Backbone as numpy.savetxt, mean C-alpha at the origin, in Angstrom:
# Nx Ny Nz CAx CAy CAz Cx Cy Cz
-61.63 5.08 63.42 -61.91 6.50 62.86 -61.20 6.81 61.89
-61.21 7.54 61.14 -60.84 8.40 60.24 -59.72 9.68 60.21
-58.86 9.77 60.41 -58.03 11.02 60.71 -58.64 11.82 59.92
-58.12 13.05 60.71 -58.72 14.53 60.40 -57.95 14.74 59.06
-56.38 14.44 58.20 -56.17 14.77 57.32 -55.62 13.63 56.94
-55.71 14.13 55.62 -54.53 12.76 54.46 -53.82 13.05 53.73
-52.34 12.45 53.82 -51.01 12.54 52.90 -50.60 11.80 51.72
-50.92 11.89 50.59 -50.01 11.99 49.33 -48.79 10.93 50.12
-48.51 9.67 49.06 -47.53 9.09 49.26 -46.30 9.49 48.97
-44.77 9.80 49.95 -43.71 11.05 49.32 -42.53 9.45 49.76
-41.72 9.99 48.98 -40.53 10.09 49.62 -39.86 8.52 49.46
-40.76 7.68 48.65 -40.50 5.76 48.53 -41.56 5.37 50.15
-41.99 6.23 50.66 -42.53 5.30 51.93 -43.80 4.93 51.84
-43.78 3.35 51.84 -44.89 2.60 51.80 -45.70 3.02 50.70
-45.02 3.34 49.16 -45.69 3.89 48.03 -45.90 2.49 46.96
-47.37 1.61 46.62 -47.01 0.79 45.20 -45.81 1.74 44.59
-45.72 0.43 43.57 -44.83 0.72 42.11 -46.04 1.47 41.39
-45.94 2.16 40.13 -46.96 2.87 39.87 -46.34 3.31 38.36
-46.54 2.99 37.19 -45.80 2.79 36.10 -46.09 4.23 35.37
-46.44 4.60 35.64 -47.43 6.22 35.36 -45.45 7.42 36.49
-45.83 6.73 37.24 -44.80 7.35 38.15 -43.94 6.23 38.70
-42.80 6.29 37.97 -42.01 5.31 38.27 -41.11 5.65 39.35
-40.51 6.48 39.62 -40.06 7.26 40.67 -40.46 8.08 41.81
-41.81 8.02 41.79 -41.66 8.70 43.00 -43.87 8.71 42.66
-44.82 8.99 44.13 -45.77 9.39 44.12 -45.87 11.24 43.37
-46.96 10.94 43.07 -47.42 12.53 42.55 -46.84 13.45 43.05
-47.13 13.62 44.88 -46.12 14.71 45.38 -44.55 14.93 44.92
-44.10 13.57 44.13 -42.52 14.38 44.07 -41.97 15.02 44.05
-40.50 15.67 43.73 -39.85 16.59 43.18 -39.98 16.51 42.19
-40.16 15.60 40.99 -40.51 15.37 39.56 -41.96 15.37 38.99
-41.81 15.93 38.32 -43.43 14.88 36.81 -42.95 14.19 36.88
-44.34 13.39 36.62 -44.74 12.24 36.22 -44.28 11.35 35.12
-44.22 12.39 34.09 -43.83 12.25 32.55 -42.05 12.89 32.81
-41.73 13.65 33.28 -40.34 13.40 33.08 -39.70 12.58 34.29
-40.09 11.79 35.00 -39.77 10.53 35.24 -39.75 9.20 34.51
-40.95 9.76 33.40 -40.14 7.90 32.78 -39.48 8.79 31.55
-39.22 9.67 31.12 -38.01 10.36 30.22 -36.84 9.84 30.69
-36.90 9.80 32.20 -35.52 9.56 33.04 -35.08 8.36 32.89
-36.20 7.07 33.21 -36.02 5.90 33.28 -35.60 5.52 31.88
-36.38 5.78 30.58 -35.69 5.15 29.79 -34.56 6.39 29.41
-34.32 6.86 29.54 -33.11 7.45 29.44 -31.39 6.64 30.00
-32.27 6.39 31.02 -31.40 5.39 32.06 -30.90 4.41 31.49
-31.99 3.35 31.06 -32.20 2.06 30.55 -31.58 2.42 29.43
-31.25 3.05 28.54 -30.60 3.19 27.06 -29.44 3.62 27.16
-29.18 4.03 28.53 -27.72 4.70 28.71 -26.99 2.82 29.13
-27.78 2.71 29.79 -27.15 1.17 30.32 -27.09 -0.15 28.93
-27.50 0.19 28.20 -27.79 -0.50 26.66 -26.38 -0.28 25.59
-26.06 1.40 25.71 -25.05 2.32 25.15 -23.69 1.63 26.09
-23.97 1.63 26.68 -22.81 1.45 28.03 -21.74 -0.15 27.99
-22.98 -0.76 27.93 -22.83 -2.30 27.53 -22.94 -2.24 26.22
-22.77 -2.38 25.29 -22.48 -2.58 23.79 -20.95 -1.83 23.55
-21.03 -0.37 24.28 -19.23 -0.17 23.96 -18.41 -1.03 24.28
-18.17 -2.01 26.35 -17.81 -2.55 26.24 -17.46 -4.21 25.87
-18.22 -4.60 25.22 -18.18 -5.65 24.33 -17.13 -5.20 22.53
-17.88 -3.54 22.16 -17.09 -3.45 21.19 -15.56 -3.21 21.64
-14.99 -2.89 22.66 -14.07 -2.43 23.24 -13.42 -4.42 23.34
-13.58 -5.22 23.86 -13.37 -6.21 23.96 -13.46 -6.91 22.73
-13.82 -6.94 22.11 -13.11 -7.38 21.03 -12.54 -6.72 20.19
-12.06 -5.37 20.49 -11.06 -4.95 20.05 -9.93 -5.44 20.38
-9.83 -5.31 21.61 -8.84 -6.02 22.21 -8.13 -7.06 22.30
-9.25 -8.12 21.67 -8.83 -9.42 21.41 -8.08 -9.37 19.90
-8.73 -9.07 19.16 -7.83 -8.53 17.98 -6.91 -7.89 17.32
-6.79 -7.34 19.02 -4.88 -6.48 18.17 -4.37 -7.26 19.06
-4.81 -7.90 20.69 -3.82 -9.37 20.76 -3.75 -10.35 20.13
-4.09 -10.72 19.67 -3.88 -12.11 18.97 -2.40 -12.47 18.69
-2.43 -13.85 18.96 -1.23 -14.89 19.05 -0.54 -14.07 17.99
1.30 -14.17 17.93 1.87 -14.09 16.84 2.25 -15.30 16.33
2.65 -16.27 17.81 3.75 -17.16 17.02 2.50 -18.35 18.21
2.73 -19.31 18.59 2.80 -20.65 19.40 3.25 -21.93 18.88
1.98 -23.01 19.12 2.57 -24.61 19.10 1.18 -24.96 19.25
1.25 -25.75 18.24 0.38 -26.34 17.69 0.18 -27.96 18.04
-0.06 -28.30 18.58 -0.01 -30.38 18.89 -1.45 -30.84 17.90
-1.20 -31.62 17.07 -2.28 -32.42 15.53 -2.17 -33.92 16.35
-3.56 -34.35 16.54 -3.15 -35.02 16.64 -4.25 -36.39 15.58
-4.39 -37.15 15.54 -4.62 -38.34 14.56 -5.92 -39.19 14.76
-6.62 -39.56 14.47 -7.68 -40.20 15.10 -7.12 -41.47 15.73
-5.78 -42.31 15.27 -5.37 -43.41 15.82 -4.92 -43.17 17.02
-4.57 -41.41 17.92 -3.68 -41.81 18.72 -2.64 -40.74 19.05
-1.81 -40.90 17.56 -0.66 -39.97 17.26 -0.87 -38.92 17.12
0.26 -38.40 17.76 0.37 -36.72 18.02 1.35 -35.87 17.21
1.35 -34.84 16.52 2.66 -34.14 16.29 2.31 -32.77 16.44
3.74 -32.73 17.13 3.94 -30.74 17.49 4.01 -30.04 16.39
4.10 -28.78 16.35 4.17 -27.77 15.36 3.97 -26.24 15.90
5.20 -25.61 15.01 5.46 -23.68 15.51 4.75 -23.50 14.01
3.93 -22.35 14.47 3.67 -21.90 13.71 3.81 -19.89 14.19
3.23 -19.55 13.43 3.84 -17.97 13.85 2.68 -17.38 12.40
2.02 -15.62 12.83 1.35 -14.82 11.64 2.52 -14.25 11.22
1.91 -14.17 10.30 2.48 -13.31 9.07 1.19 -11.93 8.35
1.75 -10.94 8.52 -0.02 -9.63 8.15 0.76 -8.63 7.00
1.07 -9.33 6.13 1.53 -8.86 4.81 0.15 -7.99 4.02
0.95 -6.45 3.37 -0.13 -5.16 2.96 0.30 -5.34 1.35
-1.01 -5.53 0.55 -1.55 -5.84 -0.24 -1.45 -4.54 -1.13
-0.67 -4.24 -2.33 -1.40 -2.64 -3.25 -2.84 -3.36 -4.01
-3.59 -1.82 -3.66 -5.09 -2.52 -4.69 -4.34 -0.52 -5.57
-4.21 -0.98 -6.86 -3.95 0.58 -7.85 -5.70 0.58 -7.33
-5.79 2.38 -7.94 -6.91 3.20 -7.82 -6.18 3.50 -9.06
-7.41 4.28 -9.52 -7.23 4.71 -11.13 -7.31 6.31 -11.03
-6.91 6.73 -9.98 -6.40 8.15 -9.48 -4.85 8.70 -9.97
-4.82 9.54 -10.81 -3.77 9.33 -11.18 -2.83 10.06 -9.91
-2.27 10.38 -9.56 -0.81 11.78 -8.72 -0.24 11.25 -8.84
0.99 12.66 -8.60 2.25 12.73 -8.49 2.81 12.78 -7.33
3.84 11.92 -7.36 4.68 11.85 -5.91 6.30 12.22 -6.81
6.88 13.23 -5.63 8.47 13.79 -5.83 9.21 13.10 -4.78
10.83 12.63 -5.55 12.04 12.77 -4.19 12.32 13.64 -4.97
13.08 14.44 -5.62 13.96 15.23 -5.94 13.90 16.42 -5.24
15.16 16.94 -4.21 14.60 17.72 -3.08 15.70 18.78 -3.17
17.26 18.66 -2.90 18.43 19.65 -2.85 19.02 19.71 -5.02
18.88 19.27 -5.23 19.54 18.61 -7.04 19.43 19.74 -7.69
20.19 20.34 -8.05 20.38 21.35 -9.30 19.06 21.10 -10.56
19.00 22.05 -11.51 18.10 21.92 -13.18 18.88 21.44 -13.35
20.23 21.03 -13.46 20.90 20.12 -14.36 21.27 18.98 -13.88
21.00 18.83 -12.84 21.34 17.02 -12.51 20.12 16.84 -12.27
18.72 17.08 -11.84 17.51 16.75 -12.26 17.73 16.35 -13.90
18.14 17.05 -14.58 17.85 16.73 -15.47 18.58 15.12 -16.07
19.72 15.84 -15.80 20.17 14.42 -16.19 20.27 12.89 -15.44
20.13 13.34 -14.09 19.75 11.84 -13.66 18.79 11.84 -13.15
17.76 11.19 -14.07 16.58 11.11 -13.86 15.81 10.12 -12.97
16.60 9.25 -12.80 16.35 8.70 -11.41 16.38 9.33 -10.53
17.33 9.92 -10.11 16.18 10.41 -8.56 15.80 12.26 -8.95
15.05 12.02 -10.02 13.77 12.97 -10.22 12.70 13.01 -9.27
11.65 12.34 -10.36 10.23 11.77 -9.12 9.95 10.69 -10.77
8.65 10.06 -9.91 8.39 8.88 -10.63 6.39 9.05 -10.52
5.29 9.57 -11.67 4.80 9.51 -11.73 4.02 8.08 -11.76
2.89 8.19 -11.42 2.94 6.52 -10.20 1.20 7.31 -9.95
0.11 5.65 -10.07 -0.96 5.66 -9.75 -1.18 5.31 -7.85
-2.33 6.14 -7.55 -2.41 6.16 -5.78 -2.69 4.72 -5.84
-2.38 4.16 -4.81 -2.01 2.68 -4.58 -2.48 2.40 -2.38
-3.96 1.65 -2.47 -4.36 1.11 -1.22 -4.24 0.47 -0.99
-3.75 -0.43 0.42 -3.22 -1.75 0.96 -4.58 -1.98 1.57
-4.57 -3.17 1.54 -5.11 -4.45 2.24 -4.21 -5.12 3.18
-4.87 -5.63 4.24 -3.27 -6.29 5.64 -4.27 -7.70 4.93
-3.57 -8.87 4.98 -4.09 -10.08 4.86 -2.85 -10.82 6.08
-3.79 -11.72 6.81 -2.66 -12.67 7.58 -2.75 -14.37 6.87
-1.38 -14.14 7.24 -1.33 -15.22 6.81 -0.79 -16.52 7.70
-0.73 -17.83 7.52 -0.54 -18.61 8.61 0.45 -19.42 8.19
1.70 -19.21 8.88 3.13 -19.52 8.41 3.53 -21.30 9.18
3.93 -22.28 9.31 3.68 -23.29 9.89 5.52 -24.17 9.26
5.71 -24.29 10.61 7.34 -25.09 10.61 6.76 -26.65 11.47
7.28 -27.05 10.00 6.56 -28.34 10.01 6.65 -29.55 9.54
7.37 -30.48 9.58 8.38 -31.62 8.69 6.50 -32.38 7.75
7.47 -31.61 6.69 6.63 -32.03 5.51 6.03 -33.78 5.52
7.43 -34.16 5.48 7.74 -35.50 4.68 6.06 -36.51 5.81
6.83 -36.20 7.13 5.93 -36.90 8.42 4.54 -36.11 8.29
3.99 -35.24 8.24 2.29 -34.39 7.79 1.92 -35.68 6.59
2.48 -35.69 6.00 1.67 -36.74 4.26 1.69 -37.35 5.29
2.20 -38.31 5.98 1.31 -39.59 6.59 0.90 -39.60 7.00
0.34 -38.65 7.92 -1.56 -38.87 9.08 -1.61 -37.73 8.58
-3.31 -37.65 9.27 -4.25 -37.57 9.47 -5.07 -36.96 10.53
-5.26 -35.43 10.22 -5.28 -34.56 11.45 -6.63 -34.46 11.82
-6.76 -34.50 13.37 -7.55 -34.17 14.14 -8.42 -32.72 13.89
-9.72 -32.35 12.93 -9.88 -31.10 13.09 -10.33 -30.14 14.66
-10.21 -30.98 15.34 -10.85 -30.06 16.86 -9.78 -28.54 17.48
-8.50 -29.11 16.75 -7.48 -28.66 17.15 -7.56 -27.12 15.84
-7.96 -27.62 14.67 -7.93 -26.11 13.74 -8.81 -25.72 14.20
-9.96 -26.01 14.60 -10.57 -25.03 14.86 -10.42 -23.62 16.15
-9.74 -24.10 17.34 -9.23 -23.28 18.05 -8.13 -23.07 17.17
-7.18 -22.59 16.20 -6.40 -22.07 15.77 -7.67 -21.44 14.70
-8.31 -21.43 14.00 -9.20 -20.69 13.36 -9.66 -19.26 14.43
-10.13 -19.51 15.44 -11.33 -18.68 16.40 -9.86 -18.10 16.72
-8.46 -18.56 16.82 -6.80 -17.20 17.56 -6.70 -16.42 16.43
-7.12 -17.28 14.93 -6.29 -16.15 13.17 -7.67 -15.46 13.52
-8.76 -16.28 14.00 -10.09 -15.11 12.96 -10.48 -15.65 10.97
-9.00 -16.71 11.13 -9.60 -17.23 10.13 -11.47 -17.28 9.84
-11.48 -17.48 8.04 -12.50 -17.26 7.90 -12.99 -18.90 7.20
-14.37 -19.27 6.78 -13.80 -21.32 6.36 -13.61 -21.22 5.32
-13.04 -20.61 4.33 -12.93 -21.10 3.03 -10.85 -21.25 3.61
-10.63 -20.73 4.50 -9.16 -20.58 5.37 -8.94 -22.05 5.85
-10.30 -21.87 7.10 -10.28 -23.19 7.20 -10.31 -24.68 6.76
-10.76 -24.93 5.30 -11.13 -25.82 5.54 -9.28 -26.55 4.84
-8.45 -25.03 4.24 -6.75 -24.93 3.39 -6.15 -25.71 5.07
-6.63 -25.43 5.85 -5.95 -25.55 7.16 -6.07 -27.18 7.61
-7.21 -27.61 7.08 -6.97 -28.95 7.61 -6.86 -30.26 6.55
-6.25 -29.25 5.24 -5.55 -30.15 4.72 -4.23 -29.62 4.57
-3.82 -29.83 5.54 -2.16 -28.68 5.32 -1.35 -29.74 5.21
-0.82 -30.89 4.93 0.27 -31.50 4.09 0.57 -30.88 2.30
-0.76 -31.18 2.14 -1.41 -30.61 0.46 -1.06 -29.79 0.26
-1.25 -28.41 0.83 -1.45 -27.07 1.29 0.34 -26.68 1.10
0.77 -27.45 2.68 2.57 -27.22 2.85 3.19 -27.63 1.13
3.18 -28.43 1.08 3.53 -28.50 -0.40 2.71 -28.04 -1.78
2.02 -27.80 -2.10 1.96 -26.67 -3.01 2.29 -25.10 -2.76
2.70 -24.72 -1.49 3.11 -23.57 -1.19 4.58 -23.59 -1.51
5.39 -24.49 -1.09 6.09 -24.51 -1.71 7.07 -24.45 -2.65
5.88 -25.36 -3.57 6.43 -25.57 -5.00 6.08 -23.83 -5.55
4.57 -23.16 -5.19 4.47 -21.43 -5.92 5.20 -20.79 -5.29
5.93 -20.55 -4.12 7.13 -19.99 -3.58 8.72 -19.75 -5.19
8.68 -21.40 -5.19 10.02 -21.73 -6.07 9.49 -21.79 -7.00
8.23 -21.76 -7.73 8.03 -20.95 -9.37 8.44 -19.37 -8.89
7.80 -19.14 -8.62 8.08 -18.27 -8.33 9.30 -16.82 -8.17
9.52 -17.37 -7.22 11.49 -17.18 -6.82 12.39 -17.27 -8.72
12.01 -18.50 -9.20 12.60 -19.25 -9.87 11.90 -17.77 -11.35
10.75 -17.14 -11.32 10.69 -16.53 -12.21 10.98 -15.37 -12.59
11.47 -15.08 -11.42 12.01 -13.57 -10.31 12.98 -13.84 -11.08
14.31 -14.54 -10.82 14.96 -14.62 -10.78 15.44 -15.41 -12.81
15.14 -15.59 -13.15 15.35 -15.58 -14.71 14.60 -13.54 -15.42
13.66 -13.28 -14.91 13.04 -11.83 -15.23 14.46 -10.64 -15.14
15.20 -11.44 -14.31 16.52 -10.52 -13.54 17.75 -10.53 -14.04
17.80 -11.87 -14.78 19.32 -12.80 -15.62 18.83 -11.82 -16.91
17.13 -12.15 -17.42 16.95 -11.91 -18.79 17.63 -9.71 -19.17
17.29 -9.61 -17.65 17.30 -7.51 -17.87 18.40 -7.54 -17.39
19.91 -8.10 -17.14 20.87 -7.89 -17.00 21.31 -7.52 -18.17
21.36 -9.15 -18.87 21.55 -10.13 -20.00 21.90 -8.17 -21.24
20.30 -7.57 -21.52 19.43 -7.10 -22.18 21.08 -5.65 -21.79
20.87 -5.30 -20.86 21.92 -4.13 -20.58 23.31 -4.19 -20.74
24.12 -5.76 -20.63 25.53 -5.52 -20.61 25.00 -5.40 -22.71
23.82 -6.27 -23.44 24.14 -5.88 -24.00 24.59 -4.27 -25.17
23.66 -3.67 -24.55 23.25 -2.28 -25.14 24.45 -1.94 -24.84
25.22 -1.88 -23.12 25.88 -1.38 -22.43 27.71 -1.31 -23.75
27.91 -2.88 -24.67 28.32 -3.31 -25.38 28.89 -2.41 -26.84
27.11 -2.67 -27.17 26.69 -2.36 -28.55 26.54 -0.19 -28.80
26.45 0.14 -28.08 26.19 1.49 -27.60 27.16 2.24 -28.41
27.07 3.50 -29.01 27.09 4.49 -29.70 27.36 5.55 -29.24
28.84 6.37 -29.67 28.97 7.56 -29.27 27.91 8.61 -30.65
27.17 9.49 -30.09 26.41 10.61 -30.88 27.11 11.73 -31.27
26.98 12.72 -32.07 28.23 13.87 -31.70 26.95 14.35 -31.49
25.39 14.60 -31.14 24.42 15.24 -30.46 24.56 15.61 -28.96
24.82 14.59 -28.12 25.11 14.52 -26.84 26.23 14.09 -26.53
27.09 14.25 -27.41 28.81 13.79 -26.91 29.25 14.92 -26.25
29.05 16.21 -25.45 30.06 16.59 -24.92 28.52 16.52 -23.54
27.67 16.38 -23.56 26.90 16.34 -22.11 27.51 15.22 -21.62
27.36 14.17 -22.19 28.00 12.57 -22.28 29.18 12.35 -21.35
30.23 13.60 -21.61 31.68 13.25 -21.34 31.11 13.44 -19.71
30.31 15.22 -19.65 30.52 15.45 -18.86 29.98 15.33 -17.26
28.61 14.61 -17.74 27.87 13.91 -16.90 27.99 11.89 -16.82
28.67 11.39 -17.12 28.99 9.74 -16.88 28.22 9.35 -17.88
27.47 9.83 -18.45 25.73 9.50 -19.37 26.24 9.00 -20.53
26.16 8.44 -21.31 25.98 8.30 -22.57 24.84 8.63 -24.16
25.48 8.79 -24.47 25.11 10.25 -25.57 23.39 9.63 -25.86
24.04 7.84 -26.01 21.95 7.79 -26.70 21.72 7.88 -25.44
21.49 7.79 -24.28 21.45 7.68 -23.00 20.85 9.16 -22.69
21.74 10.12 -23.18 21.85 11.66 -23.50 20.05 11.73 -24.12
20.19 11.30 -25.27 19.17 11.93 -25.90 17.62 10.90 -25.69
17.72 9.65 -24.84 16.52 9.30 -24.48 16.07 10.40 -23.16
16.96 11.00 -22.73 16.81 11.38 -21.61 16.26 12.92 -21.61
16.54 13.46 -22.74 15.92 14.63 -23.52 14.49 14.51 -23.95
14.17 13.68 -24.07 12.50 13.16 -24.46 12.47 14.16 -25.70
12.68 13.90 -26.28 13.16 15.19 -27.61 11.33 13.85 -28.83
11.03 15.59 -28.49 9.32 15.23 -29.25 9.40 14.50 -30.62
8.34 14.77 -31.55 7.43 15.43 -30.45 6.12 14.48 -30.11
5.58 15.16 -29.32 4.21 14.87 -28.74 3.19 14.49 -28.86
2.42 13.75 -28.89 0.89 13.18 -28.93 -0.20 14.69 -28.63
-0.99 14.79 -28.80 -2.15 15.22 -28.05 -2.54 14.22 -26.91
-2.54 14.29 -25.48 -3.41 13.83 -24.07 -1.75 12.71 -23.70
-0.66 12.83 -24.45 0.69 11.70 -24.91 1.66 12.08 -22.51
1.71 11.66 -21.99 2.31 11.19 -21.18 3.04 12.14 -21.00
3.91 13.39 -20.44 5.24 14.18 -20.14 6.03 13.94 -19.29
6.61 14.50 -18.76 7.25 14.81 -17.17 7.66 16.36 -17.58
7.23 17.25 -17.38 7.60 18.75 -16.87 8.71 19.37 -15.80
9.54 20.20 -16.19 10.50 21.19 -15.57 9.69 22.32 -15.40
9.81 21.76 -13.57 8.60 23.31 -13.07 9.88 24.30 -12.94
10.01 25.54 -12.96 11.32 26.25 -13.22 11.28 26.82 -11.39
9.99 26.83 -10.69 9.25 27.15 -9.61 9.62 26.24 -8.93
9.51 25.19 -8.70 10.09 24.32 -7.88 10.84 23.53 -8.26
11.14 23.95 -9.17 12.63 22.74 -9.31 12.83 21.47 -9.51
11.56 21.31 -9.97 11.79 19.73 -9.44 10.55 19.23 -11.35
10.77 17.77 -11.31 10.13 17.89 -12.40 9.03 17.11 -12.30
7.28 16.96 -12.93 6.26 17.28 -12.38 5.26 16.67 -13.60
3.85 15.94 -13.64 3.69 15.03 -14.29 2.63 15.79 -15.28
2.63 15.33 -16.83 2.08 16.41 -17.35 1.31 15.88 -18.62
0.01 16.52 -18.98 -0.31 15.90 -20.69 0.38 16.64 -22.03
0.31 16.73 -22.76 0.01 17.15 -23.60 -1.28 17.69 -24.54
-1.09 18.83 -24.90 -2.71 19.26 -25.51 -2.32 19.90 -26.44
-1.36 20.31 -26.94 -0.76 21.30 -28.71 0.41 22.22 -28.62
0.95 21.84 -29.74 1.99 22.48 -30.01 1.92 23.00 -30.43
3.20 24.47 -30.93 2.91 24.90 -32.25 4.40 25.73 -31.77
4.32 27.38 -32.64 5.67 28.02 -32.49 5.68 29.26 -31.62
6.79 29.65 -31.38 6.70 30.32 -29.23 6.52 32.17 -30.68
5.38 32.38 -29.89 5.07 33.65 -30.32 6.54 34.92 -30.39
8.13 34.86 -29.44 8.80 35.73 -29.90 10.22 34.81 -31.21
10.45 33.78 -30.42 11.33 32.74 -30.73 11.09 32.14 -31.37
10.11 31.89 -32.06 9.63 31.22 -33.22 9.96 29.15 -33.07
10.48 29.28 -31.83 10.68 27.79 -32.07 9.79 27.09 -31.82
9.70 25.50 -31.31 8.67 24.81 -30.98 8.00 25.17 -29.30
7.35 25.27 -29.28 7.15 24.63 -27.75 5.62 24.11 -27.64
4.98 23.68 -26.33 4.34 23.29 -25.90 3.03 23.15 -25.17
1.52 23.12 -25.13 0.89 23.79 -23.92 0.59 22.20 -22.73
0.66 22.44 -22.09 0.66 21.32 -21.17 -0.60 21.42 -20.71
-0.38 20.68 -19.29 -2.00 20.06 -18.26 -1.29 19.21 -17.36
-1.11 19.69 -16.03 0.09 19.52 -15.08 -1.66 18.02 -14.77
-0.63 16.90 -14.50 -1.54 15.30 -13.94 -1.98 16.26 -12.66
-3.80 15.31 -12.54 -3.99 16.07 -11.17 -4.35 17.13 -11.01
-4.40 18.24 -12.18 -5.15 19.15 -11.96 -5.65 20.00 -13.01
-6.65 21.06 -13.08 -6.66 21.79 -14.44 -5.19 22.05 -14.78
-4.58 22.58 -13.86 -3.36 24.08 -13.97 -2.72 23.34 -15.79
-2.96 24.53 -16.65 -2.07 24.60 -17.74 -0.99 25.47 -18.18
0.20 24.80 -19.16 1.33 25.65 -18.77 1.89 26.06 -20.00
1.92 27.20 -20.63 1.73 28.08 -22.01 2.67 27.87 -22.30
3.18 27.57 -23.79 4.74 28.16 -24.56 5.98 26.96 -23.47
5.35 26.15 -23.27 6.80 25.49 -23.27 7.97 25.24 -23.94
8.87 25.17 -23.67 10.25 24.54 -24.92 9.75 23.47 -24.43
10.70 22.61 -26.16 10.89 21.54 -26.03 12.09 21.01 -24.72
12.87 21.48 -24.45 14.17 20.82 -23.49 13.38 21.16 -22.52
12.33 21.53 -21.89 11.81 21.04 -21.16 10.78 19.98 -20.65
10.12 19.22 -21.27 9.50 18.04 -21.46 10.64 16.92 -21.46
9.82 15.59 -20.77 10.72 14.64 -22.08 9.30 13.63 -21.07
10.28 12.35 -21.55 9.12 11.41 -21.79 9.27 10.41 -20.23
8.42 9.95 -19.42 8.98 9.21 -18.90 9.59 8.10 -18.57
9.74 7.34 -18.26 11.23 6.46 -17.99 10.09 4.79 -17.59
9.93 4.56 -18.67 9.66 3.14 -18.65 10.71 1.56 -18.47
9.43 1.08 -17.75 10.01 -1.11 -17.77 11.15 -1.49 -19.41
12.30 -1.52 -18.56 12.90 -2.07 -19.36 14.07 -0.80 -20.18
13.41 0.19 -19.98 14.34 1.32 -20.60 15.90 1.23 -19.94
16.84 1.29 -21.02 18.13 1.81 -20.61 18.57 2.96 -19.66
18.33 3.37 -18.46 18.83 4.28 -18.30 20.66 4.34 -17.26
21.37 5.52 -16.68 21.98 5.36 -15.42 21.31 6.07 -14.76
21.85 5.30 -13.29 21.75 5.51 -12.11 22.87 6.16 -11.14
23.29 7.00 -10.31 23.55 8.10 -9.11 24.35 6.84 -8.75
25.35 6.41 -8.08 25.07 5.69 -7.03 25.92 6.71 -5.91
25.03 7.28 -4.77 26.01 7.46 -3.51 27.70 6.87 -2.21
27.18 5.12 -2.89 28.30 4.35 -1.77 29.35 4.59 -2.57
29.64 4.81 -4.26 31.21 5.04 -5.27 31.01 5.81 -5.47
29.79 7.19 -5.51 30.38 8.07 -6.81 30.30 7.84 -7.23
29.80 7.46 -8.63 29.45 7.56 -9.86 28.47 6.58 -10.62
27.59 6.95 -11.76 26.44 6.51 -13.09 26.66 5.45 -13.00
25.94 4.74 -12.93 25.64 2.92 -13.76 25.44 2.50 -14.15
25.38 2.22 -15.44 24.24 2.21 -16.79 23.19 0.69 -16.18
22.37 1.28 -16.51 21.52 -0.45 -16.02 19.92 -0.54 -17.20
19.32 -1.44 -16.38 17.98 -1.08 -17.23 16.62 -0.75 -16.04
15.52 0.17 -16.25 14.65 0.49 -15.58 13.76 -0.62 -15.03
13.80 -1.33 -13.97 12.73 -2.24 -14.05 10.54 -1.78 -13.32
10.86 -1.92 -12.86 9.52 -1.24 -12.06 9.30 -0.93 -11.05
8.38 0.19 -11.26 8.46 1.13 -10.24 7.50 0.35 -8.91
9.05 0.32 -7.95 8.73 -0.63 -7.04 8.03 0.29 -5.63
8.39 1.49 -5.25 7.42 2.47 -4.94 6.65 3.89 -5.49
6.10 5.11 -5.00 5.41 6.31 -5.33 6.65 6.70 -6.38
7.71 6.78 -5.70 9.02 7.93 -5.39 10.28 7.15 -6.52
10.07 5.46 -6.59 11.65 5.64 -6.60 11.21 4.70 -7.72
12.21 4.66 -8.20 12.87 3.32 -10.02 13.52 1.62 -9.22
12.97 0.76 -9.82 13.62 -0.53 -9.36 14.32 -0.48 -10.94
16.52 -0.29 -10.59 17.04 -0.30 -11.11 18.10 -1.80 -11.87
18.33 -2.45 -13.02 19.41 -3.04 -12.80 20.69 -2.20 -13.49
21.93 -2.86 -12.82 22.51 -2.22 -13.07 23.70 -3.14 -14.36
23.86 -2.69 -15.58 24.32 -3.56 -16.52 26.22 -4.15 -15.59
27.25 -3.42 -15.25 28.67 -3.24 -14.81 28.34 -4.52 -13.11
28.01 -4.68 -12.45 28.17 -5.12 -11.29 26.74 -5.81 -11.18
25.65 -5.95 -11.71 24.65 -6.55 -11.64 23.77 -6.20 -10.42
23.63 -5.31 -10.18 23.40 -4.55 -8.41 22.09 -3.61 -9.07
21.06 -3.79 -8.35 19.97 -3.34 -7.88 19.89 -2.10 -7.32
């Protein structure tokens, strides 16, 4: 006997699953199309959460890599050798073509900044850094040369350090690599030592053969800088068009990098003046007098550097710009940097 009334399936009780209404029958609280969208959203949210968890686990694994440890190297004959290693991350400067200017001068007056070029600023190019990981081994090279290592342990180290396949091949040839690395380091240190010795000899020769000139003799006595150094620091022109110069800004009280655009006579005084364009921008300065311009310091150029330790000037030679705001100077008297 059929009942007098029929009620559709409600509240998931004795309901057959239907893809058209996955969360309930037609008489449920949600419409069928809303249920489908909600189910798809739940599935996508679950997949997204799983992907985020995997990314976090990967990042944590890379962040907490071992920085040191021990590795047991096995040979096919069963001999073992215990070696220590540690991982070093070093930054490699990548030169960019964009010209920028940074400064180190803060509280020096205009005259001190004009005389002490090492305390002013350095014009340089921006550099971006690339971090590379290197595995440094503490191993008996002579003993390692006589052993043939098993590659299984190297694969484990490759996974820990994140080495690429080319680095993995290098690790498999550990003794030869160690020998070549030590030779390269020795040659590099020897080359740097010879360059520094040559720079010191040139600075000493310049200090002994330097003659005082009347043009800058008075300023030389007051500042402790020789006359030839003073004239070189003045950067007396003429400057060619598009030549890189350093311009003393009275507004900022510091030297800024610029390019010479044109030269002529000052409308009021008749003296030589220049039109310059500031580096890194299109701003121009008109009627700049010659005494407000100078040439940038070049590598190997004789300079005088002020030492805050013994409170005096040291005659030396400009080395390479080690940072964006400082020069490396080799002094002639004490061979200090």
